[in-house]
CSV table of C-alpha atoms and ligand atoms in Angstrom, one decimal:
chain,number,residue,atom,x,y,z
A,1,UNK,CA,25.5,-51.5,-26.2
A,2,UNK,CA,24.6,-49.4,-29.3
A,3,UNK,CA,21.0,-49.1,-27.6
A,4,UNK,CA,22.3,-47.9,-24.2
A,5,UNK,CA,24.2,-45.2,-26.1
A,6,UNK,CA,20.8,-44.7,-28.0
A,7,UNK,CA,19.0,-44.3,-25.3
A,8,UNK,CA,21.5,-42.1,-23.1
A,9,UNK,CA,21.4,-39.3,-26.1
A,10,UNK,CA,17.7,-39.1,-26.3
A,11,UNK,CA,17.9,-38.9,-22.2
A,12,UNK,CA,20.7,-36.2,-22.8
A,13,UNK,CA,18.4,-34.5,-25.7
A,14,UNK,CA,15.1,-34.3,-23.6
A,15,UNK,CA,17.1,-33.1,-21.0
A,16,UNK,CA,18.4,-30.0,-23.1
A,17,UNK,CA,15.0,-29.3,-24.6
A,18,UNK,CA,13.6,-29.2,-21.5
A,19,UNK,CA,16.3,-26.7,-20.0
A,20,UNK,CA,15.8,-24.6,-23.3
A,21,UNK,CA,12.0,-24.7,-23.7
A,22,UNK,CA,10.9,-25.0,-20.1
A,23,UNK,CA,13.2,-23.3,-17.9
A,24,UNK,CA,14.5,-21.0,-19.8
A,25,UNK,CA,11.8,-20.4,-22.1
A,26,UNK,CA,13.8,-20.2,-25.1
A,27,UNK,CA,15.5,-17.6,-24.2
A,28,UNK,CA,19.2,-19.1,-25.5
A,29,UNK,CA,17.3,-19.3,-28.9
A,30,UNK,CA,16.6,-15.7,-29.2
A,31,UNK,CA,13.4,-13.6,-28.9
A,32,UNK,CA,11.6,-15.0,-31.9
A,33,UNK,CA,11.6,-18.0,-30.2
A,34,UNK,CA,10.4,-16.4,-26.4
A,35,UNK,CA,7.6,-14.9,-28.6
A,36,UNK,CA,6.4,-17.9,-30.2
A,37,UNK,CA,6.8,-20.0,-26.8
A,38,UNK,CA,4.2,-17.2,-25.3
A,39,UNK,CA,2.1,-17.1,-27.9
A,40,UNK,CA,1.2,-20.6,-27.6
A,41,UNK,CA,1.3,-20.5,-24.1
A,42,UNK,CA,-1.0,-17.5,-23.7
A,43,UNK,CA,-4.4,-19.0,-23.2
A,44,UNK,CA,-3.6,-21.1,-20.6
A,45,UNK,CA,-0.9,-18.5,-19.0
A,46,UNK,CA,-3.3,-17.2,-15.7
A,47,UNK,CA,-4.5,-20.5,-14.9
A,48,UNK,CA,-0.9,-21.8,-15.1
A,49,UNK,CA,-0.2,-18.9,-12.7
A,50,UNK,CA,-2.4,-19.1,-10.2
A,51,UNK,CA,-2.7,-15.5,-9.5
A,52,UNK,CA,-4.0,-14.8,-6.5
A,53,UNK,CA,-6.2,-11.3,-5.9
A,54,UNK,CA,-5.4,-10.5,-2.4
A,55,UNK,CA,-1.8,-11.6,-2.8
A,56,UNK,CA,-1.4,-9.4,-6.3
A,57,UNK,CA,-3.2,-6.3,-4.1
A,58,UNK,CA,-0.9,-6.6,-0.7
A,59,UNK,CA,2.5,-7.0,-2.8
A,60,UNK,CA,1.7,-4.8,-6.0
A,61,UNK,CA,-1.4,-3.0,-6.4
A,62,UNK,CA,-1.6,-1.5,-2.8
A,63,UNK,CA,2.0,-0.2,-2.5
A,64,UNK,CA,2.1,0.8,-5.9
A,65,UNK,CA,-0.9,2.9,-5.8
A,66,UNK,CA,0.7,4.1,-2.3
A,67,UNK,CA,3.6,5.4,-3.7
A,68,UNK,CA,2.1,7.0,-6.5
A,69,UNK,CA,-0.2,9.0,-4.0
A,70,UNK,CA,1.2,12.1,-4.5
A,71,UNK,CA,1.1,12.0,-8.3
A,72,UNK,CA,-1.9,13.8,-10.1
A,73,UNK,CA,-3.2,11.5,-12.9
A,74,UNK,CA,-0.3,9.3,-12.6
A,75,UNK,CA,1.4,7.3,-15.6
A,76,UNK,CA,3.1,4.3,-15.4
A,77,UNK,CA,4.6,1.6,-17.9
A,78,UNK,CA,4.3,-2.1,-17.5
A,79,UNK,CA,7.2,-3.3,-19.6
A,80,UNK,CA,6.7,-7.3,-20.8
A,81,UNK,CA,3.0,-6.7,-19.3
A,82,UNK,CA,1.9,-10.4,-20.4
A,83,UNK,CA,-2.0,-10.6,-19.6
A,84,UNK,CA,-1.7,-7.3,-17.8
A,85,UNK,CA,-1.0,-9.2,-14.3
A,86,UNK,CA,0.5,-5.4,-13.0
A,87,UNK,CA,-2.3,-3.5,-14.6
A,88,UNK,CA,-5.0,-5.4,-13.3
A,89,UNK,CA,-3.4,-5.2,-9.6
A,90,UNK,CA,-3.0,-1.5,-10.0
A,91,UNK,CA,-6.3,-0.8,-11.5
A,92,UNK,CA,-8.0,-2.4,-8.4
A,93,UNK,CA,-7.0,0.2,-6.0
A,94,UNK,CA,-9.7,2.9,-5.7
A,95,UNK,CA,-7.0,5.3,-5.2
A,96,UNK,CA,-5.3,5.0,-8.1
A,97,UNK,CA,-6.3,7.5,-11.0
A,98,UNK,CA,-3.9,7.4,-13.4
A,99,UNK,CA,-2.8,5.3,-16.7
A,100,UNK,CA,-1.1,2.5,-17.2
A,101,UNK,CA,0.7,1.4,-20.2
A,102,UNK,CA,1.2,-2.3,-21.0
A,103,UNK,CA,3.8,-3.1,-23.6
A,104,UNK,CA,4.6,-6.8,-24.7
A,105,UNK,CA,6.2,-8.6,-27.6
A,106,UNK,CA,3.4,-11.7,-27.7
A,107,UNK,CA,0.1,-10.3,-29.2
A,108,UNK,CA,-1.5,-13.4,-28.0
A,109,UNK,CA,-0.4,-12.3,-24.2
A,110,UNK,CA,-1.9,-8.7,-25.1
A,111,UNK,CA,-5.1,-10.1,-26.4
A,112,UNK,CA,-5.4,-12.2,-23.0
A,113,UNK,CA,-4.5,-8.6,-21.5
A,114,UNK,CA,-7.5,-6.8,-23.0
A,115,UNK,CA,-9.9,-9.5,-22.2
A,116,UNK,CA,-8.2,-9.1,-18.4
A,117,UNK,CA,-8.6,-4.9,-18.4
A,118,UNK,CA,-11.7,-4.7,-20.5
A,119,UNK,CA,-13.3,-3.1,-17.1
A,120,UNK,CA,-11.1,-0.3,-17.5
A,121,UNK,CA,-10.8,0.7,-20.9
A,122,UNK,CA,-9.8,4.2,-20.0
A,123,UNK,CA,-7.5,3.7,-17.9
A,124,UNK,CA,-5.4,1.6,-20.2
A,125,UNK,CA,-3.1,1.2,-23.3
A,126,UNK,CA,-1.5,-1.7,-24.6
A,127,UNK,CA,1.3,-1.8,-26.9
A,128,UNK,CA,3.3,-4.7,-29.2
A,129,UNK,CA,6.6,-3.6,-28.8
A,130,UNK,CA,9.7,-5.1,-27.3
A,131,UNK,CA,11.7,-3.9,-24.2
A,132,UNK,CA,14.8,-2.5,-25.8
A,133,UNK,CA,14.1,0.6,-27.4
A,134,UNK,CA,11.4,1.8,-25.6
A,135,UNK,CA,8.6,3.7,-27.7
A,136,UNK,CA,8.4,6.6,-25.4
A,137,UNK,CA,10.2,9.8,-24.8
A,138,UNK,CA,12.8,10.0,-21.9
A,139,UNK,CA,10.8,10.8,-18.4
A,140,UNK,CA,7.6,9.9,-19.3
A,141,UNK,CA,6.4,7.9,-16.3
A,142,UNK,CA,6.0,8.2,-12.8
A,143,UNK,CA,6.7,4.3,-12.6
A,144,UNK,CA,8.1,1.9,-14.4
A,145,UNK,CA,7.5,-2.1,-13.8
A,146,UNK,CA,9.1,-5.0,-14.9
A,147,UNK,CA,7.9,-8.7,-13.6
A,148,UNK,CA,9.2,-12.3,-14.2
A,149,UNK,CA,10.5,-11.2,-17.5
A,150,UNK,CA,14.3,-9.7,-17.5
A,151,UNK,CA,15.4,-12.9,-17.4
A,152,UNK,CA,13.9,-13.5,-21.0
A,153,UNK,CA,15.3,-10.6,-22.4
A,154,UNK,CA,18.3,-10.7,-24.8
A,155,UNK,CA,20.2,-8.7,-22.4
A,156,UNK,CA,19.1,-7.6,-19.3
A,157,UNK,CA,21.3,-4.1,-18.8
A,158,UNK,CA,20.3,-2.0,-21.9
A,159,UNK,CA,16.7,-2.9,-21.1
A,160,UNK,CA,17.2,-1.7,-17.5
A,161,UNK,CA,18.9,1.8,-18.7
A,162,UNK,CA,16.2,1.9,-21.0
A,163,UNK,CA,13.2,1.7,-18.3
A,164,UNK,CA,15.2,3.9,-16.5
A,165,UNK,CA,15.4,6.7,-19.3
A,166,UNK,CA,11.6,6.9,-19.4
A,167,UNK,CA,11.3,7.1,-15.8
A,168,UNK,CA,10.9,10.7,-14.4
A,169,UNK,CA,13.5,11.7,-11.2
A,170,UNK,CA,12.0,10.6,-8.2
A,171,UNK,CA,10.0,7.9,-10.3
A,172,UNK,CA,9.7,4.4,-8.9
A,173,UNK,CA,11.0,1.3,-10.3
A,174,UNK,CA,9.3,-2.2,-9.2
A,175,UNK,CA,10.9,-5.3,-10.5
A,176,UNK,CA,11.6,-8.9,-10.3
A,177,UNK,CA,15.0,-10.1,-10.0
A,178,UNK,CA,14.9,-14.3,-10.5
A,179,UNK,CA,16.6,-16.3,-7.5
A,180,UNK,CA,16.3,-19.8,-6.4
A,181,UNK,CA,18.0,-22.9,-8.6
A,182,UNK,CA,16.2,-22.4,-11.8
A,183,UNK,CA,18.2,-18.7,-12.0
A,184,UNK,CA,21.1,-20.8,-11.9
A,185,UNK,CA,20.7,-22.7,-15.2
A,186,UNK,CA,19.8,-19.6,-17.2
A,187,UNK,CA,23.4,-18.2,-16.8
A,188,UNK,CA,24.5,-14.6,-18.7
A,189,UNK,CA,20.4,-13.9,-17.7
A,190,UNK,CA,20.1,-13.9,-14.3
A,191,UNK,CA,21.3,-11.5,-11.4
A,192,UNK,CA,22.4,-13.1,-7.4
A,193,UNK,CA,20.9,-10.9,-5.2
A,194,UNK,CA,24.2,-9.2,-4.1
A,195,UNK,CA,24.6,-8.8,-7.8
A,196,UNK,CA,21.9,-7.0,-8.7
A,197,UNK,CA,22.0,-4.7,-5.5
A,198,UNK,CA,26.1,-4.2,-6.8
A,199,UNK,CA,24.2,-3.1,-10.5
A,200,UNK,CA,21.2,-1.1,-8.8
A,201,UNK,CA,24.2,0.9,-6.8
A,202,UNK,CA,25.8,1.9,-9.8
A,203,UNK,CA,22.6,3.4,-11.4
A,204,UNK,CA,21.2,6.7,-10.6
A,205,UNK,CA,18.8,5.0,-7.9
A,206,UNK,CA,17.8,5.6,-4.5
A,207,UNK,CA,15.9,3.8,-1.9
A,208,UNK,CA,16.7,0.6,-3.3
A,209,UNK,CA,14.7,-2.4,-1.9
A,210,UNK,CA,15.3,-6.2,-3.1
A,211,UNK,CA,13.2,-8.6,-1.0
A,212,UNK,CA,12.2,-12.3,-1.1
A,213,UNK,CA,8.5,-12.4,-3.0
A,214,UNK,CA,7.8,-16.0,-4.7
A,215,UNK,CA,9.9,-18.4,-4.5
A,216,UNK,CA,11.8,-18.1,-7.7
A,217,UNK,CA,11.6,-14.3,-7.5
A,218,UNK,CA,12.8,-11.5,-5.5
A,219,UNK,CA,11.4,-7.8,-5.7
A,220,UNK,CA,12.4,-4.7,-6.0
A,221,UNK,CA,11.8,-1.5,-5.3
A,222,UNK,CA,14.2,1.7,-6.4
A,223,UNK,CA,13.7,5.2,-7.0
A,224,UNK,CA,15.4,7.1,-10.2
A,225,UNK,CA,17.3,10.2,-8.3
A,226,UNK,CA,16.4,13.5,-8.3
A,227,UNK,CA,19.4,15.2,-9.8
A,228,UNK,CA,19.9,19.2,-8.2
A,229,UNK,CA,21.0,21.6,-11.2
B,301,SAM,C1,6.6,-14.6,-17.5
B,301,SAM,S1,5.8,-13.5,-18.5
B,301,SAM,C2,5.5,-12.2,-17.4
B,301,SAM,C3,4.3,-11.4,-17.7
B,301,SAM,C4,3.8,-10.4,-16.6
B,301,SAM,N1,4.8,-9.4,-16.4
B,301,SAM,C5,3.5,-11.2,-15.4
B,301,SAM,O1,4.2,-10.9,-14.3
B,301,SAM,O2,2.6,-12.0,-15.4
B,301,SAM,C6,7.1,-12.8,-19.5
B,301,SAM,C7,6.6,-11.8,-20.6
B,301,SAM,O3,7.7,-11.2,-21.2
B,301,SAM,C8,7.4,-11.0,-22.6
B,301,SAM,N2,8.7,-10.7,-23.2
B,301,SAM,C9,9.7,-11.5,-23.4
B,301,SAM,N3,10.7,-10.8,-24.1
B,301,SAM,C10,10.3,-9.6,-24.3
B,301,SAM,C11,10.9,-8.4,-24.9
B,301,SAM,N4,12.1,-8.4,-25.3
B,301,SAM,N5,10.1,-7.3,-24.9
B,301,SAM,C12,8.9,-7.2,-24.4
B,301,SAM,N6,8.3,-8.3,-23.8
B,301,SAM,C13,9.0,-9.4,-23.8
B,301,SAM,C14,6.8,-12.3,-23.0
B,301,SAM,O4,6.0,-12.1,-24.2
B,301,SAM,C15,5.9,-12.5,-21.8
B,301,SAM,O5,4.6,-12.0,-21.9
């Protein structure tokens, strides 16, 4: 008996530090922790990932730079950049002549990042910094993104409100929002979809767009209001 019980609470402990390590990527145990986990994990992060060139052009690059058309030299901020996955997408579009900004918590990830964007040194600065306060005065950027990492953040909302403060009226937002069953065990951290469109109402947004993407991630697409004075 006291062997089954043995065994059933090192089942029961695997299980947990899965669901804390894997899943939620230690985001119950606090930043530190999130950090550490992506530090370790950054070398091997874009071969875990797959990326795919044509898929990161059609869904991000291409209608990025396509909204941003109209901007001279436009700036945008990739916030939790990781190894510059947004960046690189952007930067790939001949029709894109601005900056981008790539700000991340991991210097590991940010090292990965400047291997990725060594092409474009000009184009690009990367910053160790976390989400929530931004380093940057309020409408600085003519975009703001956000991808696969609210879910890590201590809290969600202030970092929102705060990519929203450095993002100039009429500035887009592209984010991820996490669905599918995983979001469900990383509750407090995750948004339904009817949720977050509820959340993106209430903020000075317009022509909010949440559709499906991967299979774990919705995105979105908003645009900070012009306010008439
Ligand atoms: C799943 S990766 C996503 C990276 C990149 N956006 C992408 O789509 O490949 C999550 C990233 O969020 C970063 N991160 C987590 N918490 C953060 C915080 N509070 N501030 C800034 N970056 C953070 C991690 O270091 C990691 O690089």
């Amino acid at each position: 008996m006291g062997w089954v019980l043995l065994v059933v609470a090192f089942a029961v402990l695997v299980l947990i530090g899965y669901w804390q390590l894997v899943v939620a990527e230690g985001t119950y145990l606090g930043t530190r922790v999130v950090t550490l986990l992506y530090d370790l994990a950054a070398h091997r992060y874009d071969r875990l990932k797959g990326f795919d060139g044509a898929d990161e052009a059609w869904f991000l690059g291409r209608p990025l730079a396509d909204s941003l058309r109209c901007s001279d030299h436009p700036r945008v901020l990739d916030v939790a950049t990781g190894t510059g996955r947004l960046p690189r997408a952007l930067l790939s579009q001949p029709e894109f002549d601005g900056q981008v900004w790539g700000l991340d918590l991991s210097g590991r990830m940010l090292s990965v990042a400047k291997q990725n964007l060594a092409p474009h040194p000009e184009c690009v600065g990367l910053l160790l910094a976390g989400a929530t306060p931004l380093p940057f005065a309020d409408e600085q950027f003519e975009a703001v993104t956000c991808l696969e990492a609210l879910e890590f953040f201590a809290e969600a909302a202030p970092a929102l409100n705060e990519m929203l403060r450095v993002l100039q009226p009429g500035g887009w937002l592209l984010m991820s929002n996490r669905i599918g069953w995983e979001a469900r065990l990383m509750p407090g951290h995750t948004w339904s979809r009817a949720e977050l469109i509820s959340i993106l109402r209430g903020l000075p947004l317009t022509d909010i767009s949440v559709r499906p993407w991967q299979t774990y991630y919705d995105l979105v697409w908003a645009r900070k209001r012009i306010t008439k004075t």
